[in-house]
Short mmCIF file of C-alpha atoms and ligand atoms in Angstrom, two decimals:
data_model
loop_
_atom_site.label_atom_id
_atom_site.label_comp_id
_atom_site.label_asym_id
_atom_site.label_seq_id
_atom_site.Cartn_x
_atom_site.Cartn_y
_atom_site.Cartn_z
CA MET A 1 80.78 117.92 45.55
CA ALA A 2 79.59 120.05 42.68
CA LEU A 3 81.67 122.94 43.90
CA ARG A 4 84.83 120.98 44.10
CA SER A 5 84.56 119.69 40.54
CA PHE A 6 83.52 123.26 39.55
CA ILE A 7 86.82 124.71 40.65
CA ARG A 8 89.17 122.07 39.25
CA LYS A 9 91.67 123.67 36.90
CA PRO A 10 91.73 122.58 33.34
CA GLU A 11 94.53 120.17 32.68
CA ASN A 12 95.24 120.10 29.01
CA HIS A 13 93.14 122.97 27.59
CA ARG A 14 94.12 123.10 23.94
CA PRO A 15 92.73 126.27 22.31
CA ASP A 16 93.09 124.68 18.80
CA ALA A 17 91.00 121.56 19.70
CA PRO A 18 87.19 121.38 19.09
CA VAL A 19 85.32 123.22 21.82
CA VAL A 20 83.40 120.02 22.51
CA GLU A 21 84.01 116.50 21.04
CA PHE A 22 81.87 113.53 21.72
CA ARG A 23 83.00 110.13 20.48
CA GLY A 24 80.67 107.30 20.82
CA VAL A 25 79.14 108.54 24.02
CA THR A 26 76.67 106.28 25.88
CA ILE A 27 75.12 107.31 29.24
CA HIS A 28 72.92 105.28 31.46
CA TYR A 29 71.01 106.34 34.60
CA GLY A 30 69.81 102.81 35.52
CA ASP A 31 69.66 99.40 33.97
CA GLY A 32 67.11 100.41 31.24
CA LYS A 33 67.68 101.97 27.86
CA PRO A 34 70.55 104.47 27.85
CA ALA A 35 69.63 108.17 27.93
CA LEU A 36 72.29 108.78 25.19
CA GLU A 37 73.60 106.07 22.92
CA ASP A 38 76.61 106.21 20.68
CA VAL A 39 76.61 110.06 20.26
CA SER A 40 79.40 111.64 18.37
CA PHE A 41 79.77 115.27 17.29
CA ALA A 42 82.07 118.26 17.56
CA LEU A 43 81.36 122.02 18.13
CA THR A 44 83.59 124.71 16.68
CA ARG A 45 84.53 127.97 18.40
CA GLY A 46 81.97 130.75 18.29
CA GLU A 47 78.92 128.86 16.99
CA ARG A 48 75.51 128.90 18.41
CA VAL A 49 73.87 125.44 18.48
CA ALA A 50 70.41 124.40 19.63
CA ILE A 51 69.62 120.85 20.81
CA VAL A 52 66.05 119.94 20.00
CA GLY A 53 64.05 116.76 20.56
CA PRO A 54 61.11 115.52 22.43
CA ASN A 55 60.93 115.27 26.32
CA GLY A 56 63.31 112.59 27.52
CA ALA A 57 65.44 112.79 24.29
CA GLY A 58 68.59 113.22 26.36
CA LYS A 59 69.07 117.03 25.91
CA SER A 60 69.82 117.76 29.58
CA THR A 61 71.97 114.61 29.91
CA LEU A 62 74.13 115.77 26.98
CA LEU A 63 74.60 119.20 28.54
CA LYS A 64 75.42 117.64 31.96
CA ALA A 65 77.95 115.38 30.31
CA ILE A 66 79.69 118.44 28.86
CA ALA A 67 79.51 120.22 32.26
CA GLY A 68 81.24 117.14 33.80
CA ILE A 69 78.21 116.38 36.05
CA LEU A 70 77.65 113.05 34.36
CA THR A 71 80.26 110.61 33.19
CA PRO A 72 79.82 108.37 30.12
CA ALA A 73 79.61 104.64 30.43
CA ALA A 74 81.26 104.43 27.05
CA GLY A 75 82.95 106.85 24.70
CA SER A 76 84.64 110.00 25.51
CA VAL A 77 83.66 113.71 26.03
CA ASP A 78 86.39 116.19 25.46
CA VAL A 79 86.32 119.85 26.05
CA TYR A 80 89.15 121.83 24.32
CA GLY A 81 90.94 118.48 23.99
CA ALA A 82 90.81 117.57 27.66
CA VAL A 83 88.54 115.12 29.36
CA SER A 84 85.38 116.82 30.60
CA GLY A 85 85.00 117.48 34.31
CA GLY A 86 84.67 120.81 35.90
CA HIS A 87 86.39 122.87 33.13
CA ILE A 88 86.81 126.42 34.20
CA CYS A 89 85.95 127.55 30.67
CA ILE A 90 82.42 126.24 30.91
CA GLY A 91 79.48 128.23 32.15
CA TYR A 92 76.49 125.95 32.80
CA VAL A 93 72.99 127.42 33.36
CA PRO A 94 70.71 124.65 34.65
CA GLN A 95 66.96 124.44 34.05
CA ARG A 96 65.27 127.08 36.15
CA SER A 97 63.02 124.45 37.79
CA HIS A 98 66.22 122.81 39.06
CA VAL A 99 67.53 125.84 40.98
CA ASP A 100 66.64 126.61 44.59
CA TRP A 101 65.46 130.28 44.03
CA SER A 102 64.72 130.67 47.72
CA PHE A 103 68.47 130.43 48.59
CA PRO A 104 69.24 133.82 50.18
CA VAL A 105 71.82 135.21 47.74
CA THR A 106 71.90 138.45 45.88
CA VAL A 107 72.35 138.98 42.13
CA ALA A 108 75.99 140.20 42.85
CA ASP A 109 76.66 137.11 44.93
CA VAL A 110 75.65 134.76 42.23
CA VAL A 111 77.80 136.50 39.68
CA LEU A 112 80.79 136.68 42.13
CA MET A 113 80.55 132.86 42.36
CA GLY A 114 81.77 132.86 38.78
CA ARG A 115 84.94 134.60 40.05
CA VAL A 116 85.37 131.96 42.76
CA ALA A 117 86.06 129.46 39.99
CA ARG A 118 88.92 131.64 38.86
CA ILE A 119 90.42 132.87 42.12
CA GLY A 120 89.84 129.72 44.28
CA LEU A 121 87.64 129.35 47.33
CA LEU A 122 90.28 130.29 49.85
CA HIS A 123 91.13 133.71 48.33
CA GLN A 124 89.35 136.86 48.96
CA ALA A 125 87.71 138.56 45.95
CA GLY A 126 89.78 141.63 44.98
CA ARG A 127 88.95 144.87 43.37
CA ASP A 128 89.41 143.49 39.95
CA ASP A 129 86.97 140.66 40.68
CA HIS A 130 84.31 143.14 41.87
CA ARG A 131 84.91 145.27 38.77
CA LEU A 132 84.45 142.24 36.58
CA VAL A 133 81.18 141.35 38.44
CA ALA A 134 79.97 144.86 37.81
CA GLU A 135 80.99 144.77 34.06
CA SER A 136 79.34 141.39 33.64
CA LEU A 137 76.15 142.69 35.21
CA ASP A 138 76.30 145.80 32.91
CA GLN A 139 76.52 143.58 29.87
CA VAL A 140 73.33 141.74 30.68
CA GLY A 141 71.53 144.95 31.78
CA MET A 142 71.26 143.75 35.37
CA ARG A 143 73.58 146.14 37.35
CA ALA A 144 70.71 148.15 38.73
CA LEU A 145 69.42 145.01 40.44
CA ALA A 146 72.78 143.85 41.83
CA GLY A 147 71.46 143.89 45.36
CA ARG A 148 68.23 141.96 44.77
CA GLN A 149 67.66 138.51 45.97
CA ILE A 150 67.63 136.13 43.08
CA GLY A 151 64.29 134.80 44.07
CA GLU A 152 62.77 138.19 43.39
CA LEU A 153 63.62 138.28 39.81
CA SER A 154 61.61 137.29 36.67
CA GLY A 155 62.60 134.12 34.79
CA GLY A 156 64.26 136.15 32.01
CA GLN A 157 66.24 138.31 34.66
CA GLN A 158 67.38 135.08 36.29
CA GLN A 159 68.73 133.77 32.97
CA ARG A 160 70.66 137.02 32.49
CA VAL A 161 72.22 136.74 35.92
CA PHE A 162 73.48 133.34 35.12
CA ILE A 163 74.91 134.56 31.88
CA ALA A 164 76.66 137.31 33.79
CA ARG A 165 78.06 134.63 36.08
CA ALA A 166 79.54 132.81 33.04
CA LEU A 167 81.02 136.16 31.82
CA ALA A 168 82.56 136.86 35.21
CA GLN A 169 84.03 133.40 35.18
CA GLU A 170 85.45 134.22 31.68
CA ALA A 171 83.68 131.16 30.21
CA GLU A 172 84.37 130.26 26.70
CA LEU A 173 81.50 127.80 26.38
CA LEU A 174 78.07 128.56 27.70
CA LEU A 175 75.55 125.74 28.17
CA MET A 176 71.89 126.64 28.79
CA ASP A 177 69.24 124.10 29.52
CA GLU A 178 65.88 125.33 28.32
CA PRO A 179 66.58 129.03 28.95
CA LEU A 180 63.78 130.22 26.68
CA THR A 181 60.95 128.18 28.10
CA GLY A 182 58.27 130.14 29.76
CA LEU A 183 59.73 133.54 28.80
CA ASP A 184 57.69 136.09 26.85
CA THR A 185 58.90 137.31 23.53
CA PRO A 186 60.63 140.54 24.92
CA SER A 187 62.50 138.40 27.48
CA GLN A 188 63.46 135.89 24.89
CA GLU A 189 64.74 138.88 22.59
CA ALA A 190 66.74 140.25 25.50
CA ILE A 191 68.50 136.94 25.91
CA PHE A 192 69.20 136.70 22.14
CA ASN A 193 70.61 140.20 22.17
CA ILE A 194 73.10 139.15 24.92
CA LEU A 195 73.91 135.97 23.00
CA ASP A 196 74.74 138.19 20.01
CA LEU A 197 77.06 140.13 22.17
CA LEU A 198 78.76 136.84 23.42
CA ARG A 199 79.09 135.63 19.83
CA ALA A 200 81.03 138.87 19.07
CA ARG A 201 83.32 137.81 21.97
CA GLY A 202 83.96 134.35 20.43
CA LEU A 203 81.83 132.43 23.00
CA THR A 204 80.30 129.18 21.94
CA VAL A 205 76.80 128.62 23.03
CA LEU A 206 74.83 125.35 23.33
CA VAL A 207 71.15 125.70 24.24
CA SER A 208 68.51 123.11 24.57
CA THR A 209 65.01 124.09 23.66
CA HIS A 210 61.57 122.71 22.75
CA ASP A 211 60.96 125.62 20.38
CA LEU A 212 61.85 124.40 16.86
CA GLN A 213 60.92 127.70 15.29
CA LEU A 214 63.38 129.70 17.37
CA ALA A 215 65.91 127.03 16.98
CA ALA A 216 65.67 127.12 13.19
CA ASP A 217 65.48 130.92 13.02
CA ARG A 218 68.16 131.94 15.61
CA PHE A 219 70.91 129.28 15.70
CA ASP A 220 73.72 128.39 13.35
CA ARG A 221 73.21 124.69 13.67
CA LEU A 222 70.59 122.41 15.16
CA MET A 223 71.05 119.00 16.68
CA LEU A 224 68.00 116.90 16.59
CA LEU A 225 68.23 114.34 19.30
CA ARG A 226 66.35 111.30 20.51
CA ARG A 227 68.78 109.21 22.41
CA GLN A 228 70.90 109.25 19.29
CA ILE A 229 71.61 112.08 16.91
CA ILE A 230 69.06 112.04 14.17
CA GLY A 231 70.45 115.26 12.37
CA PHE A 232 73.02 117.83 12.98
CA GLY A 233 73.48 120.80 10.76
CA ARG A 234 71.55 123.62 9.23
CA ALA A 235 67.79 123.78 10.01
CA ALA A 236 66.65 122.99 6.51
CA ALA A 237 68.82 119.91 6.35
CA VAL A 238 67.84 118.72 9.86
CA LEU A 239 64.18 119.44 10.18
CA THR A 240 63.07 117.27 7.34
CA PRO A 241 59.68 115.36 7.60
CA ALA A 242 61.58 112.07 7.88
CA ASN A 243 63.89 113.26 10.64
CA LEU A 244 61.00 114.87 12.56
CA ARG A 245 58.99 111.72 12.38
CA GLN A 246 61.85 109.71 13.66
CA ALA A 247 62.37 112.12 16.53
CA TYR A 248 58.83 112.81 17.57
CA GLY A 249 56.91 109.88 16.11
CA SER A 250 53.16 110.52 16.17
CA HIS A 251 53.44 113.39 18.56
CA MET A 252 54.62 115.64 15.77
CA THR A 253 52.31 116.80 13.02
CA VAL A 254 54.29 117.84 10.00
CA ILE A 255 52.17 120.03 7.68
CA PRO A 256 53.70 120.84 4.27
CA ALA A 257 53.10 124.62 3.76
CA THR A 258 53.78 126.97 0.98
CA GLU A 259 57.15 127.32 -0.73
CA GLY A 260 58.44 124.02 0.72
CA GLU A 261 58.31 125.23 4.21
CA LEU A 262 57.03 123.00 6.99
CA ALA A 263 54.68 123.96 9.65
CA LEU A 264 55.37 121.95 12.80
CA SER A 265 53.20 121.31 15.77
CA ASP A 266 54.85 119.63 18.73
CA THR A 267 51.88 118.07 20.50
CA CYS A 268 54.19 116.01 22.72
CA CYS A 269 55.11 118.55 25.31
CA ALA A 270 52.07 120.67 25.65
CA GLY A 271 51.24 121.28 29.25
CA ASP A 272 53.84 118.98 30.71
CA ASP A 273 56.71 119.98 33.01
CA GLU A 274 57.17 123.62 32.09
CA GLU A 275 55.91 124.97 35.39
CA GLU A 276 57.32 128.26 36.02
CA HIS A 277 58.40 129.82 39.26
CA HIS A 278 56.96 133.39 39.19
CA HIS A 279 58.25 135.94 41.47
CA ASP A 280 56.43 139.06 40.45
P1 ADP B 301 65.44 115.94 27.99
O1 ADP B 301 66.35 117.04 28.57
O2 ADP B 301 65.67 115.81 26.53
O3 ADP B 301 64.04 116.05 28.31
P2 ADP B 301 66.82 114.12 29.82
O4 ADP B 301 68.31 114.18 29.48
O5 ADP B 301 66.30 114.89 30.94
O6 ADP B 301 65.95 114.45 28.49
O7 ADP B 301 66.40 112.59 29.96
C1 ADP B 301 66.90 111.50 29.12
C2 ADP B 301 66.36 110.21 29.69
O8 ADP B 301 67.00 109.99 30.92
C3 ADP B 301 64.87 110.18 30.03
O9 ADP B 301 64.43 108.93 29.78
C4 ADP B 301 64.85 110.41 31.45
O10 ADP B 301 63.71 109.87 32.09
C5 ADP B 301 66.12 109.81 32.13
N1 ADP B 301 66.72 110.45 33.10
C6 ADP B 301 67.00 111.77 33.19
N2 ADP B 301 67.42 112.23 34.52
C7 ADP B 301 67.39 111.05 35.20
C8 ADP B 301 67.80 110.69 36.53
N3 ADP B 301 68.28 111.60 37.38
N4 ADP B 301 67.56 109.40 36.89
C9 ADP B 301 66.98 108.47 36.11
N5 ADP B 301 66.66 108.69 34.88
C10 ADP B 301 66.89 109.92 34.34
#
C-alpha cells in the first residue's frame, strides 16, 4: 500500500507554487481531540525549517500529512500546487524507532529504492540508476559502506543512508522525523554538513526535533506546534516566553538569562520514548 502511493506520479507539480501549503488542516486519529487543528502555513523553496513542540504536539502527524500517509479530515495539503499523496519529489525519513532495521537489505539497496520511485517497479535499474546511487552515497560519505546491512549501521549513518535515498530519488523536499535524536554531536554535525549541501542544491528541508537550541541555531525558521501553530518564523520571534508557556505549559522552565536570551529547559520529554537501537 505504502509503496503504491510512493510511486504515484505527480499530477500537477507546479514549480512556482509553494513547496508545501496547508490550509485549515485538521487531522484526527480517533474520536478524541484532533492531532492537528486548523493548521495553515506555507514553505518556500530552499528553506530549512524545524518543527518543535512537546511530545504529542502533532509533529509526526504534520510530516505524514505532507508525505501523503495521512489525509486531513478538513482543509487541504498541497505540495507544489498539487494535492499531497505520494509525490515523487518528497523524500520522507521516518523516525528511526519506526523502521524495521532487521530487514535484510544493504545500504545500496535502500538507496536504489529511491530510484524505483523514478523508474517504476517493473523496470530494471540501469547503469545511470546505479551511478546515481553511488553518487548519492558519495555525497553523504557512505559509499564505502554500500554493501553493509542497514541494521549494522550507527544511528547517524542510517540517517545519512536515508538522505542518500532521497538524493537518488531526486527529491526536492526532504522530511525528517526526529533525525537528530540520540545522535552524538559529531553525528549531528555530519547531518548538518549534508543539509548544507542540500541547501546549495535548492532542496527544502523540514525536520521535527525536540532540541530547541539546535532548532534556533541551525534552521531558517521554526514552527512551534501544539495541535495548532503557536508561532512560525525566526527563532527570536517564535521562542518567546509566552509562546513557550503556551506550547509546553508547566513542563517548560523559561529562565531569563543575560542579554535578553532565554535559557530553556524542556522537562517534558526527559527519558521518554527516545529509545535508541544501537548496532555497534
Ligand atoms: P509528535 O510527533 O509531536 O510527538 P504525533 O504527531 O506523534 O506528535 O501525535 C499527535 C497526537 O496524535 C498525539 O496525541 C498522539 O497520541 C496521537 N497519535 C499519533 N499517532 C497515532 C495513532 N497511530 N493512533 C492514534 N493516535 C495517534
